[in-house]
PDB file of C-alpha atoms in Angstrom:
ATOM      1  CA  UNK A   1     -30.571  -9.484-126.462  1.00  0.00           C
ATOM      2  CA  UNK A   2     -27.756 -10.745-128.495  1.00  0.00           C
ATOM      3  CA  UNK A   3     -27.865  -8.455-131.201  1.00  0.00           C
ATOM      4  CA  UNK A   4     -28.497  -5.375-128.818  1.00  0.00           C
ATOM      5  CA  UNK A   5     -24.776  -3.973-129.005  1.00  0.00           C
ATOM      6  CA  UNK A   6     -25.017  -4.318-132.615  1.00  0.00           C
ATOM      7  CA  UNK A   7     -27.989  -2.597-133.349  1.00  0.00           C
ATOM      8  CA  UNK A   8     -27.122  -0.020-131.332  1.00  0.00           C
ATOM      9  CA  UNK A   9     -23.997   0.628-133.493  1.00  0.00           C
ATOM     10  CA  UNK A  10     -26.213   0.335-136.802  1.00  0.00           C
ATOM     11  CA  UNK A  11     -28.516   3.150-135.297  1.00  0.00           C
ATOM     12  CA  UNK A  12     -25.209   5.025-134.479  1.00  0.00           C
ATOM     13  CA  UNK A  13     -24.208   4.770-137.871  1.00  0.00           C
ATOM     14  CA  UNK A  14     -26.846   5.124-139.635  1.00  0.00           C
ATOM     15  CA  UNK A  15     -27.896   8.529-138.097  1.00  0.00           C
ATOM     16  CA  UNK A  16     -24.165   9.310-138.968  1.00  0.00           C
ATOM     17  CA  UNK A  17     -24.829   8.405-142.742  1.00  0.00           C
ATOM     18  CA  UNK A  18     -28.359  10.271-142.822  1.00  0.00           C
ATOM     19  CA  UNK A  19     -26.119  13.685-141.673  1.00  0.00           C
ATOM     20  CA  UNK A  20     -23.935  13.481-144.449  1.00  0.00           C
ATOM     21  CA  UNK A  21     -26.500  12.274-146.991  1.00  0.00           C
ATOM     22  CA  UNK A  22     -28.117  15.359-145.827  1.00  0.00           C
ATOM     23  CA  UNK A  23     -25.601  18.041-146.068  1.00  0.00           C
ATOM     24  CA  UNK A  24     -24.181  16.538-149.306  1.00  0.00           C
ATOM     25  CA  UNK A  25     -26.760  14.971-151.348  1.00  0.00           C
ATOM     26  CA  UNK A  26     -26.630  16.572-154.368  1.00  0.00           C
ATOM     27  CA  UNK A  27     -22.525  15.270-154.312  1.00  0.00           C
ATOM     28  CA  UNK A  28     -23.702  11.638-153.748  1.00  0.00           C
ATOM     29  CA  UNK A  29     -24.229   9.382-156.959  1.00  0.00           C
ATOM     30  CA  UNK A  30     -25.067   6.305-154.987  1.00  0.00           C
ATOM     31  CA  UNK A  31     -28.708   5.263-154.879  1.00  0.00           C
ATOM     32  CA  UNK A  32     -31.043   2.100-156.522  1.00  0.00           C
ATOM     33  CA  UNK A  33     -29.237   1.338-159.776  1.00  0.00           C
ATOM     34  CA  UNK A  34     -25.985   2.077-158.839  1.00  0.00           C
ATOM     35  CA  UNK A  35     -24.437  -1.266-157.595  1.00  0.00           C
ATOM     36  CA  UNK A  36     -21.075  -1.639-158.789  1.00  0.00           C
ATOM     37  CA  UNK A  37     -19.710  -1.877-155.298  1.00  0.00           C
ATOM     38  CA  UNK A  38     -22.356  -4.569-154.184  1.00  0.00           C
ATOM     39  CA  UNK A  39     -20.259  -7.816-153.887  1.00  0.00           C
ATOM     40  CA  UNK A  40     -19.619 -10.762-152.303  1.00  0.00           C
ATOM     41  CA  UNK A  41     -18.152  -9.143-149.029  1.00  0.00           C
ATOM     42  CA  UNK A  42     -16.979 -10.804-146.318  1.00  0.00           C
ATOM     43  CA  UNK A  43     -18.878  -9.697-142.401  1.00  0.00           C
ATOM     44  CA  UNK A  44     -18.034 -10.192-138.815  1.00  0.00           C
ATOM     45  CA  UNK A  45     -19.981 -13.333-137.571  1.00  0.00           C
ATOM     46  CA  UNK A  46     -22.102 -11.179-135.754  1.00  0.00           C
ATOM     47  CA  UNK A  47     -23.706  -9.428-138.487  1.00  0.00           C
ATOM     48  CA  UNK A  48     -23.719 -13.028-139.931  1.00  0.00           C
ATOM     49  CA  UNK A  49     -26.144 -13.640-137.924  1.00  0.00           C
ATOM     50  CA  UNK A  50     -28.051 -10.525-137.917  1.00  0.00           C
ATOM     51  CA  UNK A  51     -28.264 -11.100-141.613  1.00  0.00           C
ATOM     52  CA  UNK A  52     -29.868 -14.475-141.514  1.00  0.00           C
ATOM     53  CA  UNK A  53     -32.321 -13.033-138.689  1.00  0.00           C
ATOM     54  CA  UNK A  54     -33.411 -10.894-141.271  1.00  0.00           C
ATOM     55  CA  UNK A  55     -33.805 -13.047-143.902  1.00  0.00           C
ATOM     56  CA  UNK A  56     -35.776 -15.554-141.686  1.00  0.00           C
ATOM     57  CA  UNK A  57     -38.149 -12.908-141.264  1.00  0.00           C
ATOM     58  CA  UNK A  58     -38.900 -12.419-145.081  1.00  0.00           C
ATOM     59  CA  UNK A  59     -41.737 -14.274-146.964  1.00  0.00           C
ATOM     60  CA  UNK A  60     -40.662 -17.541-147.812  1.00  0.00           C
ATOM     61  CA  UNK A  61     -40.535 -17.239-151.344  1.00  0.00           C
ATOM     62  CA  UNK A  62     -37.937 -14.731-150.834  1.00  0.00           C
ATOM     63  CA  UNK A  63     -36.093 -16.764-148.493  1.00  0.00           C
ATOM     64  CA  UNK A  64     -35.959 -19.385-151.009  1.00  0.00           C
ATOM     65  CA  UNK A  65     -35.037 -17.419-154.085  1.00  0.00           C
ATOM     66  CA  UNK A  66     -32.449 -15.411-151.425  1.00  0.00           C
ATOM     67  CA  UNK A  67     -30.958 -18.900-150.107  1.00  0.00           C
ATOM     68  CA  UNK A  68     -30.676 -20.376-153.821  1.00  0.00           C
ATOM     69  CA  UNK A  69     -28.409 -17.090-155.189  1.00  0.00           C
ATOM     70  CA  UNK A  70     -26.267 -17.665-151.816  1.00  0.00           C
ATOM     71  CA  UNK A  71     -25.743 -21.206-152.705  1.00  0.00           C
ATOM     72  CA  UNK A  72     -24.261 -20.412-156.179  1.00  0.00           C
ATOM     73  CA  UNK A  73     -22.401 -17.173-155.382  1.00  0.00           C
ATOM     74  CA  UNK A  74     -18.881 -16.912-156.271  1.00  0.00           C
ATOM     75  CA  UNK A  75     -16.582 -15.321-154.179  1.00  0.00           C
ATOM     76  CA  UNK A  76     -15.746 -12.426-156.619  1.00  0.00           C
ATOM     77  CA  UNK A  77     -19.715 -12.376-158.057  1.00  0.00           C
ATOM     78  CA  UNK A  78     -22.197 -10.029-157.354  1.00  0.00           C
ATOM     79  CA  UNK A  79     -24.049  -9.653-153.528  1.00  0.00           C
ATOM     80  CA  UNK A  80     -27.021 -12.767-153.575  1.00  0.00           C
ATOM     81  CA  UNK A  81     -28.730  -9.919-152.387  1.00  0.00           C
ATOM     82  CA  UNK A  82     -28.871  -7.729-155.729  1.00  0.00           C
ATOM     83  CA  UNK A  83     -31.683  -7.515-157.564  1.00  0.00           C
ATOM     84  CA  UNK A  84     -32.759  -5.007-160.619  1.00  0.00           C
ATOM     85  CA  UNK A  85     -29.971  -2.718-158.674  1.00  0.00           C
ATOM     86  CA  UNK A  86     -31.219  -2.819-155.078  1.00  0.00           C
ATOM     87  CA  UNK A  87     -30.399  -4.658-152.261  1.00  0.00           C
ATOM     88  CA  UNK A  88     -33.571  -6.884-151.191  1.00  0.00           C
ATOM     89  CA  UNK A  89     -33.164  -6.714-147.473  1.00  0.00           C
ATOM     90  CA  UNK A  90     -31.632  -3.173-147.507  1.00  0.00           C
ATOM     91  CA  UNK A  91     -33.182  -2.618-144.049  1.00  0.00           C
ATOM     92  CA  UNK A  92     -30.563  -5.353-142.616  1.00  0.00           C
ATOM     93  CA  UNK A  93     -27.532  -4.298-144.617  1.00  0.00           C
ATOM     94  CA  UNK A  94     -24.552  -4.911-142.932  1.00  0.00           C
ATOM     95  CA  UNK A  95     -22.145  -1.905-141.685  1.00  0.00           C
ATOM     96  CA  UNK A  96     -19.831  -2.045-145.013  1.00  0.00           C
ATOM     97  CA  UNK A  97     -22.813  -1.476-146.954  1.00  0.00           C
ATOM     98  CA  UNK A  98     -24.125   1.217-144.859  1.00  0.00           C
ATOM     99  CA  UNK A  99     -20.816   3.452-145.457  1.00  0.00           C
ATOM    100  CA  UNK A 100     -19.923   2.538-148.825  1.00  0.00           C
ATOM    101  CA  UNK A 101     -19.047   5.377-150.981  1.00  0.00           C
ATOM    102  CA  UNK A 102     -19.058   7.873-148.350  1.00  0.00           C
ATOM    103  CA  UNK A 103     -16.204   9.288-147.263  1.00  0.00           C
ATOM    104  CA  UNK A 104     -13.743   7.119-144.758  1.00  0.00           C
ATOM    105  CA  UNK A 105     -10.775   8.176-142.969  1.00  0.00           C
ATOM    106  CA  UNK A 106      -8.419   5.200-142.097  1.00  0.00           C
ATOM    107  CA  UNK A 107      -4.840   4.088-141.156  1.00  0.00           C
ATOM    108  CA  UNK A 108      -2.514   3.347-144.280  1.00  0.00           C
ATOM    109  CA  UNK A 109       1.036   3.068-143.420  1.00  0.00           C
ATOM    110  CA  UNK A 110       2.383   5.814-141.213  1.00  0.00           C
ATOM    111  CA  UNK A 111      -0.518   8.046-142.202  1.00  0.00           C
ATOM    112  CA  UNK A 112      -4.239   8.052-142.159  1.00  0.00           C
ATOM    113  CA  UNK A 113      -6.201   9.302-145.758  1.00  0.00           C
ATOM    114  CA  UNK A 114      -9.647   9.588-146.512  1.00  0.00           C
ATOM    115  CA  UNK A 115     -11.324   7.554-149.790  1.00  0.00           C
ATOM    116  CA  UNK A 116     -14.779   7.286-151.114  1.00  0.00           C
ATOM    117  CA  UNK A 117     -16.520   6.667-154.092  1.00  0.00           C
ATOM    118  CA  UNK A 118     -15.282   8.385-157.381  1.00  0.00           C
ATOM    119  CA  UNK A 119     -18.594   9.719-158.503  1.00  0.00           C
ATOM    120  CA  UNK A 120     -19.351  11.149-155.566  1.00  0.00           C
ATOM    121  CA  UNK A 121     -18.150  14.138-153.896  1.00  0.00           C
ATOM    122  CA  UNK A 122     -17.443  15.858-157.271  1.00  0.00           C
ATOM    123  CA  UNK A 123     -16.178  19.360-157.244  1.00  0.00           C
ATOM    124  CA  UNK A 124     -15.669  19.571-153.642  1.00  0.00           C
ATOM    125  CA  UNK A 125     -12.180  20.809-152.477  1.00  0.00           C
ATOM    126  CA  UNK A 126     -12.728  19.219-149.136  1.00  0.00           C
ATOM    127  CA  UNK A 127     -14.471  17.963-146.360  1.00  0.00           C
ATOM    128  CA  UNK A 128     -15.743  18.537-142.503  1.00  0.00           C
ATOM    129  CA  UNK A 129     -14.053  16.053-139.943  1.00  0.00           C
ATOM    130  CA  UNK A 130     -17.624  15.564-139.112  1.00  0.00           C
ATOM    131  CA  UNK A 131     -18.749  14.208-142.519  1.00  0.00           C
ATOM    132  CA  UNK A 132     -16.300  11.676-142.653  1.00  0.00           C
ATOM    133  CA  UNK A 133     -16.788   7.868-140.928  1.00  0.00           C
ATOM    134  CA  UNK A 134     -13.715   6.826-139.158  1.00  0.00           C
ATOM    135  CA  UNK A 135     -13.333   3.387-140.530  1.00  0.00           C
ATOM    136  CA  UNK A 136     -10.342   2.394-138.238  1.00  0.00           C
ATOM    137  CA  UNK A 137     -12.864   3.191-135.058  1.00  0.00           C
ATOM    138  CA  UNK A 138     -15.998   1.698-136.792  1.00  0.00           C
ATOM    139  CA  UNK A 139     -13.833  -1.757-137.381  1.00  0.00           C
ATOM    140  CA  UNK A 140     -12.313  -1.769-133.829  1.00  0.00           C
ATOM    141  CA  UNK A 141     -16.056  -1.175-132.024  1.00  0.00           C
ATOM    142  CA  UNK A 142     -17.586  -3.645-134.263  1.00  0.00           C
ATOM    143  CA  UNK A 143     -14.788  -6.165-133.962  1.00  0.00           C
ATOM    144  CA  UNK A 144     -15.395  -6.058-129.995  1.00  0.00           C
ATOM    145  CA  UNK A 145     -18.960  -6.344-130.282  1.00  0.00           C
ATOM    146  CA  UNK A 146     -18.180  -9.014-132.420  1.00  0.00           C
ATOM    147  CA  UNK A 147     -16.321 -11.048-129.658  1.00  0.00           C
ATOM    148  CA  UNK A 148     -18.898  -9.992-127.236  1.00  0.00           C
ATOM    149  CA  UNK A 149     -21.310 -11.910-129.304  1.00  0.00           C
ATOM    150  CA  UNK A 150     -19.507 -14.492-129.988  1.00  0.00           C
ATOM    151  CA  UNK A 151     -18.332 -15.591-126.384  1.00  0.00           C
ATOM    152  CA  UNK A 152     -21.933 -15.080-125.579  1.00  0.00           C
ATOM    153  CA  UNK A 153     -23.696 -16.703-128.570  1.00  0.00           C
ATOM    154  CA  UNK A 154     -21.039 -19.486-129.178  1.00  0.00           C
ATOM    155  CA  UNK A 155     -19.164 -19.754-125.211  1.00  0.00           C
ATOM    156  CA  UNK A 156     -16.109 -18.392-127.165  1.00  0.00           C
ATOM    157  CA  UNK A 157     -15.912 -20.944-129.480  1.00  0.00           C
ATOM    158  CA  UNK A 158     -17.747 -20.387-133.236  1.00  0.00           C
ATOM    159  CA  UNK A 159     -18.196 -22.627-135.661  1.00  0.00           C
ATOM    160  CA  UNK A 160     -16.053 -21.690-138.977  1.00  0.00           C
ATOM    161  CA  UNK A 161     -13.601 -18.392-139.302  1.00  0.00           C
ATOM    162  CA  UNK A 162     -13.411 -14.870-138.136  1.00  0.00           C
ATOM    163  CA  UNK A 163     -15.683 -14.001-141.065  1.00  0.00           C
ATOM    164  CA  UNK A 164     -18.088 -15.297-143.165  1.00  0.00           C
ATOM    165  CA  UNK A 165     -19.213 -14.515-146.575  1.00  0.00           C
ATOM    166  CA  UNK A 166     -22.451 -13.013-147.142  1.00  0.00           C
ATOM    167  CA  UNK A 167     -23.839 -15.846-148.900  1.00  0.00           C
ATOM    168  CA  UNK A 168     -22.774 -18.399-146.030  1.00  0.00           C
ATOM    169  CA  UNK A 169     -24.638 -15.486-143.528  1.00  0.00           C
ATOM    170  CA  UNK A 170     -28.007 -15.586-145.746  1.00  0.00           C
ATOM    171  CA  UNK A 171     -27.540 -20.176-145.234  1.00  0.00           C
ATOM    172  CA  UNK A 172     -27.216 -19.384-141.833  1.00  0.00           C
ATOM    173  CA  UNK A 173     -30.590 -20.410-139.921  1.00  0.00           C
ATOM    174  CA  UNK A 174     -31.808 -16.978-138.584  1.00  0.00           C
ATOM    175  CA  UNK A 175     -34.114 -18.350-135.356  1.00  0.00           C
TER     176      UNK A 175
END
């Protein structure tokens, strides 16, 4: 019950992803082997936690080998979580992963612009308001499901910072 808002927005998202992996595709270079963008990132607590849910889930071999790259991580490393070019609990990704590369409108200074990978979206002029994730939205609605959680998982009070590294999420106990 905890996680339910969260999820929620990961199913939102993710059907929003499969649209424009759909129409676009062929214009999309990311897929297993391309990893350049998977580091150490920094999540909301609550997908913290959804993280080390995951992880608790996996066979314990896993967990172990997982837990031991999370304990010697460095912040400007690689994800714990790559290996051979693919995330190993891809399933659980959290949102940043999710919309990497694809296009993102956002704020930035008086104006809003729209980014994404630079190997994909090649010799396209432009792009559908439709097929483009509204970061500035995304980060509001998951920063108040984020407090949700937290005033309902923690009383209001968690332990640590705003955020938490993925490597402190996957030493989390998930149960």
């Amino acid at each position: 019950m905890l996680l339910e808002n969260y999820r929620h927005l990961v199913g939102r998202v993710d059907a929003l992803c499969r649209r424009i992996e759909a129409a676009y595709g062929q214009h999309l270079a990311c897929r297993k082997g391309c990893d350049s963008c998977c580091r150490h990132l920094s999540l909301f607590r609550v997908e913290g936690v959804a993280l080390a849910r995951a992880l608790a889930g996996q066979d314990p071999g896993l967990v172990t080998r997982i837990r031991e790259r999370a304990r010697k991580a460095t912040p400007d490393g690689p994800c714990p979580l790559l290996e051979d070019g693919a995330c190993l609990l891809y399933a659980a990704r959290p949102m940043i992963c999710r919309t990497h590369g694809l296009p993102l409108i956002f704020s930035e200074g008086e104006g809003r612009r729209v980014d994404f990978c630079p190997q994909n979206f090649q010799g396209l002029a432009s792009l559908p308001a439709s097929s483009v994730v509204d970061l500035d939205l995304l980060n509001a609605t998951l920063a108040t499901i984020d407090e949700l959680f937290v005033a309902e998982a923690f009383q209001g009070t968690p332990p640590g910072g705003e955020r938490l590294s993925i490597a402190e999420a996957l030493l989390l106990q998930g149960d």
